[in-house]
Amino acid sequence: MNRQNQDIDKLFKKYLKGTCKASELDELLDHFKISDKRQLSIYIRNQLESTVSAQIDQNKVSSITASAHINLMREIKTNQVYRPVKLWRWVAVAVMALFAIGTTIYKYNLSLNEDIVLTSQFGNDVLPGGNRAHITFSNGEKLNLDTTQTGLIYKNGKYSYANGEELKVSRADYATVSTPAGGMYQLTLPDGSKAWLNSLSSIKYPSIFAADKRSIEVSGEVYLEIAADKSKPFVVHTRKQRIEVLGTAFNIREYERRTVTTLTHGKIKLADVDNQHSLVLTTGEQAILSGGEVSKTTVEASDYAAWKDGIILQRNASLVETCIELERWYDVKFKFAANYNNYGRAFHSINRNEMLSSVLLALKHTYKVNFEIKGKEVLVK
């Protein structure tokens, strides 16, 4: 940390203790006026880590940091609409207020024996999903991947994160990256192809592709950008189908009883596992495999890949369909009242970084229902 940042850090801590002079407060506000969100994140995390007992699970610290940011960003949006003047000055005060007793709608309980509770009008709130995954090697080794990293790369026989930090692992023929409910991850395969894993998904790939083809196995929902190599066709296997490509980008979704393959650009050939049905997809086309039958249609392909960019995008969706998406990302279960009417449909563009309560508030007005959060269960009334 350079000298200027050290001084600002001291002022930040003095403010939290209530010992900041007027001139020091002005200096602090002026600094935040030109700071970016990354600096805000650093101050939030540093303050938490320096004041909270080291015995507390670091996941709790991450949860507080995430909720602080989400609350802050929500307030920034409101401010931009109603009070655009001196935005950064207000933001600085808002960030500091997050840590002042009784000044935020969220309640942070840092007792060693209690979990952090985030409250909302629907009950205890739920944090959104994020970068969470683990990698299992064919030699039996298993590692939890760093949640703060933006991606995993395998190159020249070594695994590393996007920032260059290497993973210390023994050599293995295969690796499987898996995401839990509320998790997603991005990785680069040995040939330079890229993969994005949505929640409850996996990808298995070799450390070295064969000389004549490149084969991987996927489950759940995975978006792939395949590096072009005409001499080595790329083959993707799922439980129900086989897809052969040369160089293209597409989304595979195989959560429910049907498999949906959407081509963003390029050309692919797919067939069911029994090779009874096959077809070719071109840019903007989608294949649906269900009940042993396969059909093809033209769609807005980018809609089906929006999740990797942080958006749940649905057209003409029922509340039940929307809740299925939310269950995977927020790791909750929705329970509908026996008399619930599922006839309403709507367009949704949901930011996956929002707290669950913010999403429920929008759905409440759209579908004319109410919600109650009880732990990992959400009641629809």
Tab-separated table of C-alpha atoms in Angstrom:
chain	number	residue	atom	x	y	z
A	1	MET	CA	0.000	0.000	0.000
A	2	ASN	CA	1.504	3.384	-0.992
A	3	ARG	CA	1.782	6.361	1.355
A	4	GLN	CA	-1.368	8.068	0.098
A	5	ASN	CA	-3.465	4.936	0.507
A	6	GLN	CA	-2.018	4.366	3.985
A	7	ASP	CA	-3.125	7.857	4.995
A	8	ILE	CA	-6.612	7.323	3.558
A	9	ASP	CA	-6.858	3.969	5.320
A	10	LYS	CA	-6.060	5.662	8.643
A	11	LEU	CA	-8.678	8.331	8.019
A	12	PHE	CA	-11.218	5.672	7.103
A	13	LYS	CA	-10.632	3.873	10.415
A	14	LYS	CA	-10.792	7.156	12.349
A	15	TYR	CA	-14.174	7.873	10.804
A	16	LEU	CA	-15.490	4.486	11.886
A	17	LYS	CA	-14.323	5.228	15.442
A	18	GLY	CA	-15.986	8.646	15.373
A	19	THR	CA	-12.706	10.556	15.859
A	20	CYS	CA	-12.427	12.134	12.399
A	21	LYS	CA	-11.978	15.933	12.336
A	22	ALA	CA	-13.943	18.018	9.834
A	23	SER	CA	-10.843	18.668	7.718
A	24	GLU	CA	-9.997	14.942	7.724
A	25	LEU	CA	-13.524	14.046	6.683
A	26	ASP	CA	-13.291	16.469	3.752
A	27	GLU	CA	-10.024	14.838	2.698
A	28	LEU	CA	-11.617	11.412	2.889
A	29	LEU	CA	-14.629	12.451	0.842
A	30	ASP	CA	-12.444	14.105	-1.780
A	31	HIS	CA	-10.471	10.877	-2.113
A	32	PHE	CA	-13.573	8.761	-2.669
A	33	LYS	CA	-14.757	11.237	-5.254
A	34	ILE	CA	-11.978	10.023	-7.574
A	35	SER	CA	-11.754	6.434	-6.362
A	36	ASP	CA	-13.098	3.427	-8.235
A	37	LYS	CA	-15.210	0.533	-6.950
A	38	ARG	CA	-12.158	-1.676	-6.537
A	39	GLN	CA	-10.752	0.742	-3.939
A	40	LEU	CA	-14.072	0.702	-2.112
A	41	SER	CA	-13.921	-3.080	-2.019
A	42	ILE	CA	-10.394	-3.012	-0.599
A	43	TYR	CA	-11.356	-0.646	2.209
A	44	ILE	CA	-14.455	-2.648	3.084
A	45	ARG	CA	-12.585	-5.948	3.222
A	46	ASN	CA	-9.527	-4.563	5.032
A	47	GLN	CA	-11.670	-2.988	7.724
A	48	LEU	CA	-13.647	-6.183	8.274
A	49	GLU	CA	-10.576	-8.393	8.381
A	50	SER	CA	-8.807	-6.088	10.832
A	51	THR	CA	-11.713	-5.785	13.254
A	52	VAL	CA	-13.217	-9.278	13.151
A	53	SER	CA	-11.678	-12.186	15.064
A	54	ALA	CA	-9.452	-14.381	12.914
A	55	GLN	CA	-11.440	-17.356	14.205
A	56	ILE	CA	-14.448	-16.347	12.150
A	57	ASP	CA	-14.884	-18.203	8.874
A	58	GLN	CA	-13.583	-16.071	6.007
A	59	ASN	CA	-16.767	-16.951	4.094
A	60	LYS	CA	-18.596	-14.758	6.599
A	61	VAL	CA	-16.279	-11.869	5.837
A	62	SER	CA	-16.904	-12.425	2.129
A	63	SER	CA	-20.656	-12.485	2.756
A	64	ILE	CA	-20.568	-9.154	4.569
A	65	THR	CA	-18.427	-7.613	1.849
A	66	ALA	CA	-20.726	-8.900	-0.887
A	67	SER	CA	-23.891	-7.704	0.819
A	68	ALA	CA	-22.339	-4.301	1.499
A	69	HIS	CA	-21.487	-3.926	-2.178
A	70	ILE	CA	-24.911	-5.062	-3.348
A	71	ASN	CA	-26.658	-2.665	-0.993
A	72	LEU	CA	-24.319	0.122	-2.073
A	73	MET	CA	-24.826	-0.497	-5.782
A	74	ARG	CA	-28.591	-0.546	-5.301
A	75	GLU	CA	-28.438	2.818	-3.561
A	76	ILE	CA	-26.153	4.222	-6.267
A	77	LYS	CA	-28.774	3.374	-8.898
A	78	THR	CA	-31.429	5.170	-6.861
A	79	ASN	CA	-29.132	8.154	-6.421
A	80	GLN	CA	-28.411	8.365	-10.131
A	81	VAL	CA	-32.122	8.694	-10.851
A	82	TYR	CA	-33.148	11.102	-8.103
A	83	ARG	CA	-30.012	12.900	-6.911
A	84	PRO	CA	-27.225	12.841	-9.500
A	85	VAL	CA	-25.380	15.809	-7.986
A	86	LYS	CA	-22.255	14.997	-5.951
A	87	LEU	CA	-22.819	11.258	-6.371
A	88	TRP	CA	-19.373	10.138	-5.217
A	89	ARG	CA	-19.559	12.295	-2.106
A	90	TRP	CA	-22.790	10.536	-1.145
A	91	VAL	CA	-21.324	7.136	-2.036
A	92	ALA	CA	-18.398	7.704	0.316
A	93	VAL	CA	-20.760	8.455	3.170
A	94	ALA	CA	-22.878	5.420	2.281
A	95	VAL	CA	-19.871	3.102	2.351
A	96	MET	CA	-18.794	4.350	5.766
A	97	ALA	CA	-22.337	4.183	7.075
A	98	LEU	CA	-22.436	0.485	6.292
A	99	PHE	CA	-20.196	-0.042	9.300
A	100	ALA	CA	-21.769	2.438	11.695
A	101	ILE	CA	-24.078	0.820	14.277
A	102	GLY	CA	-27.738	0.919	13.351
A	103	THR	CA	-27.357	2.835	10.074
A	104	THR	CA	-28.054	0.058	7.556
A	105	ILE	CA	-31.100	-2.096	6.933
A	106	TYR	CA	-28.843	-5.147	7.081
A	107	LYS	CA	-27.870	-6.527	10.486
A	108	TYR	CA	-24.407	-8.015	10.822
A	109	ASN	CA	-23.922	-10.396	13.728
A	110	LEU	CA	-20.255	-11.236	14.142
A	111	SER	CA	-20.581	-13.512	17.150
A	112	LEU	CA	-18.424	-16.629	16.893
A	113	ASN	CA	-21.450	-18.756	17.681
A	114	GLU	CA	-23.959	-17.161	15.314
A	115	ASP	CA	-24.318	-16.780	11.565
A	116	ILE	CA	-24.597	-13.436	9.830
A	117	VAL	CA	-28.254	-12.541	9.292
A	118	LEU	CA	-29.287	-10.377	6.348
A	119	THR	CA	-32.866	-9.209	6.800
A	120	SER	CA	-35.414	-8.088	4.210
A	121	GLN	CA	-39.148	-7.500	3.952
A	122	PHE	CA	-39.553	-11.168	2.988
A	123	GLY	CA	-37.527	-12.540	5.905
A	124	ASN	CA	-33.855	-13.431	6.195
A	125	ASP	CA	-32.252	-12.496	2.880
A	126	VAL	CA	-30.111	-14.710	0.645
A	127	LEU	CA	-26.857	-13.728	-1.046
A	128	PRO	CA	-26.521	-14.355	-4.796
A	129	GLY	CA	-24.298	-17.078	-6.149
A	130	GLY	CA	-20.767	-16.414	-7.326
A	131	ASN	CA	-17.444	-17.939	-8.375
A	132	ARG	CA	-17.558	-21.338	-6.662
A	133	ALA	CA	-16.213	-24.622	-7.978
A	134	HIS	CA	-13.901	-27.497	-7.225
A	135	ILE	CA	-11.596	-29.504	-9.450
A	136	THR	CA	-11.126	-33.269	-9.137
A	137	PHE	CA	-8.201	-35.020	-10.807
A	138	SER	CA	-8.048	-38.603	-12.065
A	139	ASN	CA	-5.274	-39.287	-9.528
A	140	GLY	CA	-7.722	-38.618	-6.677
A	141	GLU	CA	-6.653	-35.077	-5.780
A	142	LYS	CA	-9.425	-32.550	-5.180
A	143	LEU	CA	-9.160	-28.778	-4.706
A	144	ASN	CA	-11.625	-25.990	-4.030
A	145	LEU	CA	-10.983	-23.290	-6.624
A	146	ASP	CA	-10.307	-19.728	-5.496
A	147	THR	CA	-13.571	-17.779	-5.387
A	148	THR	CA	-11.770	-14.474	-5.965
A	149	GLN	CA	-10.212	-15.556	-9.267
A	150	THR	CA	-11.864	-14.952	-12.628
A	151	GLY	CA	-10.874	-18.198	-14.316
A	152	LEU	CA	-8.781	-21.361	-14.466
A	153	ILE	CA	-6.263	-22.029	-17.257
A	154	TYR	CA	-4.470	-25.224	-18.256
A	155	LYS	CA	-1.441	-24.585	-20.461
A	156	ASN	CA	1.902	-26.298	-21.020
A	157	GLY	CA	1.118	-28.962	-18.446
A	158	LYS	CA	0.325	-26.479	-15.665
A	159	TYR	CA	-2.856	-25.229	-14.014
A	160	SER	CA	-3.033	-21.557	-13.100
A	161	TYR	CA	-5.541	-18.823	-12.412
A	162	ALA	CA	-6.036	-15.947	-14.832
A	163	ASN	CA	-3.673	-13.783	-12.769
A	164	GLY	CA	-0.813	-16.271	-13.259
A	165	GLU	CA	-0.939	-17.911	-9.819
A	166	GLU	CA	-0.166	-21.622	-10.227
A	167	LEU	CA	-2.002	-24.530	-8.601
A	168	LYS	CA	0.306	-27.057	-6.991
A	169	VAL	CA	-1.045	-30.401	-8.191
A	170	SER	CA	0.422	-33.718	-9.289
A	171	ARG	CA	0.188	-34.780	-12.913
A	172	ALA	CA	-3.138	-36.374	-13.873
A	173	ASP	CA	-4.629	-37.602	-17.141
A	174	TYR	CA	-8.057	-36.023	-16.590
A	175	ALA	CA	-9.628	-33.209	-14.599
A	176	THR	CA	-13.272	-32.510	-13.753
A	177	VAL	CA	-14.409	-29.033	-12.737
A	178	SER	CA	-17.781	-28.976	-10.940
A	179	THR	CA	-19.945	-26.154	-9.614
A	180	PRO	CA	-22.416	-26.393	-6.708
A	181	ALA	CA	-25.811	-24.723	-6.456
A	182	GLY	CA	-25.076	-21.003	-6.382
A	183	GLY	CA	-21.779	-21.443	-8.204
A	184	MET	CA	-20.311	-20.691	-11.615
A	185	TYR	CA	-16.795	-20.759	-13.063
A	186	GLN	CA	-14.864	-20.045	-16.243
A	187	LEU	CA	-11.917	-22.041	-17.527
A	188	THR	CA	-9.607	-22.386	-20.521
A	189	LEU	CA	-9.010	-25.885	-21.896
A	190	PRO	CA	-5.625	-27.242	-23.083
A	191	ASP	CA	-6.350	-26.272	-26.717
A	192	GLY	CA	-7.350	-22.701	-25.839
A	193	SER	CA	-11.107	-23.337	-25.985
A	194	LYS	CA	-13.082	-21.579	-23.252
A	195	ALA	CA	-15.896	-22.898	-21.077
A	196	TRP	CA	-18.303	-21.223	-18.669
A	197	LEU	CA	-20.064	-23.459	-16.136
A	198	ASN	CA	-23.409	-22.451	-14.660
A	199	SER	CA	-24.662	-23.771	-11.301
A	200	LEU	CA	-24.814	-27.545	-10.732
A	201	SER	CA	-22.679	-28.223	-13.807
A	202	SER	CA	-19.468	-30.046	-14.655
A	203	ILE	CA	-16.881	-30.478	-17.382
A	204	LYS	CA	-14.389	-33.330	-17.730
A	205	TYR	CA	-11.394	-32.942	-20.016
A	206	PRO	CA	-7.940	-34.501	-20.581
A	207	SER	CA	-4.640	-32.832	-19.799
A	208	ILE	CA	-3.624	-33.574	-23.393
A	209	PHE	CA	-6.102	-34.004	-26.256
A	210	ALA	CA	-5.730	-36.967	-28.628
A	211	ALA	CA	-3.916	-36.483	-31.928
A	212	ASP	CA	-7.059	-36.861	-34.061
A	213	LYS	CA	-9.813	-35.244	-31.971
A	214	ARG	CA	-10.641	-33.221	-28.867
A	215	SER	CA	-13.273	-34.792	-26.583
A	216	ILE	CA	-14.865	-33.526	-23.371
A	217	GLU	CA	-17.877	-34.452	-21.228
A	218	VAL	CA	-20.294	-31.899	-19.773
A	219	SER	CA	-23.398	-31.862	-17.586
A	220	GLY	CA	-25.783	-29.167	-16.369
A	221	GLU	CA	-25.351	-25.942	-18.341
A	222	VAL	CA	-22.117	-25.025	-20.098
A	223	TYR	CA	-21.293	-22.342	-22.646
A	224	LEU	CA	-18.385	-23.189	-24.959
A	225	GLU	CA	-16.200	-21.132	-27.279
A	226	ILE	CA	-14.244	-23.673	-29.318
A	227	ALA	CA	-10.796	-22.861	-30.678
A	228	ALA	CA	-10.705	-23.570	-34.414
A	229	ASP	CA	-8.626	-26.571	-35.535
A	230	LYS	CA	-9.888	-28.327	-38.662
A	231	SER	CA	-7.424	-31.184	-38.174
A	232	LYS	CA	-8.906	-31.996	-34.749
A	233	PRO	CA	-12.711	-31.987	-34.544
A	234	PHE	CA	-14.059	-31.030	-31.127
A	235	VAL	CA	-16.567	-33.501	-29.674
A	236	VAL	CA	-18.805	-32.769	-26.687
A	237	HIS	CA	-20.539	-35.642	-24.900
A	238	THR	CA	-23.548	-35.265	-22.589
A	239	ARG	CA	-25.750	-37.940	-21.041
A	240	LYS	CA	-28.112	-37.777	-24.000
A	241	GLN	CA	-26.236	-36.520	-27.030
A	242	ARG	CA	-22.978	-36.085	-28.935
A	243	ILE	CA	-21.986	-32.791	-30.578
A	244	GLU	CA	-19.227	-32.397	-33.160
A	245	VAL	CA	-17.799	-28.962	-33.986
A	246	LEU	CA	-14.809	-27.375	-35.714
A	247	GLY	CA	-14.754	-23.809	-34.407
A	248	THR	CA	-17.859	-22.250	-32.911
A	249	ALA	CA	-19.666	-21.058	-29.774
A	250	PHE	CA	-22.771	-22.626	-28.274
A	251	ASN	CA	-24.698	-23.269	-25.075
A	252	ILE	CA	-25.658	-26.728	-23.784
A	253	ARG	CA	-28.359	-27.050	-21.151
A	254	GLU	CA	-29.244	-30.468	-19.751
A	255	TYR	CA	-30.785	-29.913	-16.326
A	256	GLU	CA	-34.255	-31.289	-16.827
A	257	ARG	CA	-35.627	-34.139	-18.917
A	258	ARG	CA	-34.810	-32.334	-22.134
A	259	THR	CA	-31.506	-31.193	-23.608
A	260	VAL	CA	-31.350	-27.747	-25.218
A	261	THR	CA	-28.426	-26.828	-27.483
A	262	THR	CA	-28.262	-23.243	-28.769
A	263	LEU	CA	-25.730	-22.131	-31.373
A	264	THR	CA	-24.405	-18.569	-31.001
A	265	HIS	CA	-22.275	-18.737	-34.128
A	266	GLY	CA	-20.680	-21.349	-36.360
A	267	LYS	CA	-21.968	-24.802	-37.247
A	268	ILE	CA	-22.362	-28.038	-35.301
A	269	LYS	CA	-23.674	-31.532	-35.854
A	270	LEU	CA	-25.425	-33.291	-33.015
A	271	ALA	CA	-26.957	-36.713	-32.446
A	272	ASP	CA	-28.547	-38.562	-29.553
A	273	VAL	CA	-26.473	-41.184	-27.739
A	274	ASP	CA	-28.123	-44.001	-29.730
A	275	ASN	CA	-27.492	-42.153	-32.995
A	276	GLN	CA	-31.169	-42.498	-33.881
A	277	HIS	CA	-31.683	-38.777	-34.470
A	278	SER	CA	-29.205	-36.230	-35.805
A	279	LEU	CA	-29.270	-32.748	-37.279
A	280	VAL	CA	-27.059	-29.793	-38.136
A	281	LEU	CA	-27.363	-26.407	-36.440
A	282	THR	CA	-26.243	-23.086	-37.889
A	283	THR	CA	-25.982	-19.668	-36.237
A	284	GLY	CA	-29.106	-18.701	-34.290
A	285	GLU	CA	-30.646	-22.171	-34.279
A	286	GLN	CA	-31.612	-24.328	-31.320
A	287	ALA	CA	-32.114	-28.077	-30.976
A	288	ILE	CA	-34.324	-29.619	-28.299
A	289	LEU	CA	-33.962	-33.306	-27.476
A	290	SER	CA	-36.865	-34.615	-25.416
A	291	GLY	CA	-38.571	-37.973	-25.100
A	292	GLY	CA	-36.378	-39.518	-27.768
A	293	GLU	CA	-37.358	-36.877	-30.325
A	294	VAL	CA	-35.289	-33.940	-31.570
A	295	SER	CA	-36.619	-30.672	-32.981
A	296	LYS	CA	-35.022	-27.521	-34.365
A	297	THR	CA	-36.076	-23.877	-34.210
A	298	THR	CA	-34.665	-20.379	-34.718
A	299	VAL	CA	-34.142	-18.297	-31.567
A	300	GLU	CA	-32.411	-15.197	-30.218
A	301	ALA	CA	-29.295	-17.178	-29.344
A	302	SER	CA	-27.738	-14.512	-27.117
A	303	ASP	CA	-30.648	-14.899	-24.668
A	304	TYR	CA	-29.504	-18.407	-23.833
A	305	ALA	CA	-25.922	-17.349	-23.105
A	306	ALA	CA	-26.784	-14.250	-21.049
A	307	TRP	CA	-26.253	-16.130	-17.770
A	308	LYS	CA	-22.463	-16.177	-18.276
A	309	ASP	CA	-22.533	-12.367	-18.348
A	310	GLY	CA	-24.514	-12.144	-15.111
A	311	ILE	CA	-28.073	-12.010	-16.463
A	312	ILE	CA	-31.007	-14.414	-16.163
A	313	LEU	CA	-32.916	-13.561	-19.328
A	314	GLN	CA	-36.292	-15.155	-20.012
A	315	ARG	CA	-39.037	-14.423	-22.517
A	316	ASN	CA	-42.664	-15.318	-21.839
A	317	ALA	CA	-41.718	-17.138	-18.627
A	318	SER	CA	-44.056	-18.366	-15.920
A	319	LEU	CA	-43.210	-17.781	-12.266
A	320	VAL	CA	-42.540	-21.499	-11.831
A	321	GLU	CA	-40.010	-21.446	-14.688
A	322	THR	CA	-38.324	-18.389	-13.210
A	323	CYS	CA	-38.167	-19.913	-9.743
A	324	ILE	CA	-36.430	-23.006	-11.125
A	325	GLU	CA	-33.643	-20.719	-12.356
A	326	LEU	CA	-33.464	-18.909	-9.029
A	327	GLU	CA	-33.283	-22.178	-7.092
A	328	ARG	CA	-30.047	-23.133	-8.784
A	329	TRP	CA	-28.395	-19.726	-8.459
A	330	TYR	CA	-29.447	-18.837	-4.905
A	331	ASP	CA	-29.384	-22.424	-3.610
A	332	VAL	CA	-32.944	-22.284	-2.271
A	333	LYS	CA	-36.192	-24.207	-2.829
A	334	PHE	CA	-39.476	-22.521	-3.745
A	335	LYS	CA	-42.679	-23.924	-2.269
A	336	PHE	CA	-45.940	-22.851	-3.913
A	337	ALA	CA	-49.291	-22.570	-2.181
A	338	ALA	CA	-51.738	-25.303	-3.204
A	339	ASN	CA	-54.072	-22.782	-4.842
A	340	TYR	CA	-51.359	-20.956	-6.813
A	341	ASN	CA	-52.370	-20.044	-10.380
A	342	ASN	CA	-49.431	-20.407	-12.809
A	343	TYR	CA	-51.020	-18.746	-15.832
A	344	GLY	CA	-49.128	-15.444	-15.773
A	345	ARG	CA	-46.122	-15.018	-18.079
A	346	ALA	CA	-43.589	-12.224	-18.420
A	347	PHE	CA	-40.220	-11.103	-19.800
A	348	HIS	CA	-37.356	-11.054	-17.281
A	349	SER	CA	-33.854	-9.631	-17.282
A	350	ILE	CA	-32.583	-10.420	-13.780
A	351	ASN	CA	-29.174	-9.292	-12.539
A	352	ARG	CA	-27.553	-12.352	-10.941
A	353	ASN	CA	-25.609	-10.103	-8.549
A	354	GLU	CA	-28.759	-8.920	-6.775
A	355	MET	CA	-29.803	-10.094	-3.334
A	356	LEU	CA	-32.684	-12.564	-3.541
A	357	SER	CA	-35.050	-10.090	-1.857
A	358	SER	CA	-34.523	-7.563	-4.682
A	359	VAL	CA	-35.443	-10.191	-7.262
A	360	LEU	CA	-38.487	-11.290	-5.270
A	361	LEU	CA	-39.678	-7.697	-4.977
A	362	ALA	CA	-39.755	-7.386	-8.777
A	363	LEU	CA	-41.491	-10.757	-9.163
A	364	LYS	CA	-44.016	-9.802	-6.500
A	365	HIS	CA	-45.245	-6.873	-8.597
A	366	THR	CA	-45.031	-8.765	-11.888
A	367	TYR	CA	-46.977	-11.869	-10.850
A	368	LYS	CA	-49.091	-10.332	-8.055
A	369	VAL	CA	-47.847	-12.754	-5.406
A	370	ASN	CA	-45.996	-12.508	-2.118
A	371	PHE	CA	-42.991	-14.356	-0.730
A	372	GLU	CA	-41.600	-15.401	2.614
A	373	ILE	CA	-37.998	-16.554	3.044
A	374	LYS	CA	-37.484	-19.234	5.683
A	375	GLY	CA	-33.871	-20.345	5.655
A	376	LYS	CA	-33.317	-22.182	2.377
A	377	GLU	CA	-37.033	-22.327	1.599
A	378	VAL	CA	-39.046	-19.590	-0.116
A	379	LEU	CA	-42.817	-19.714	0.293
A	380	VAL	CA	-44.922	-18.368	-2.595
A	381	LYS	CA	-48.268	-17.040	-1.383
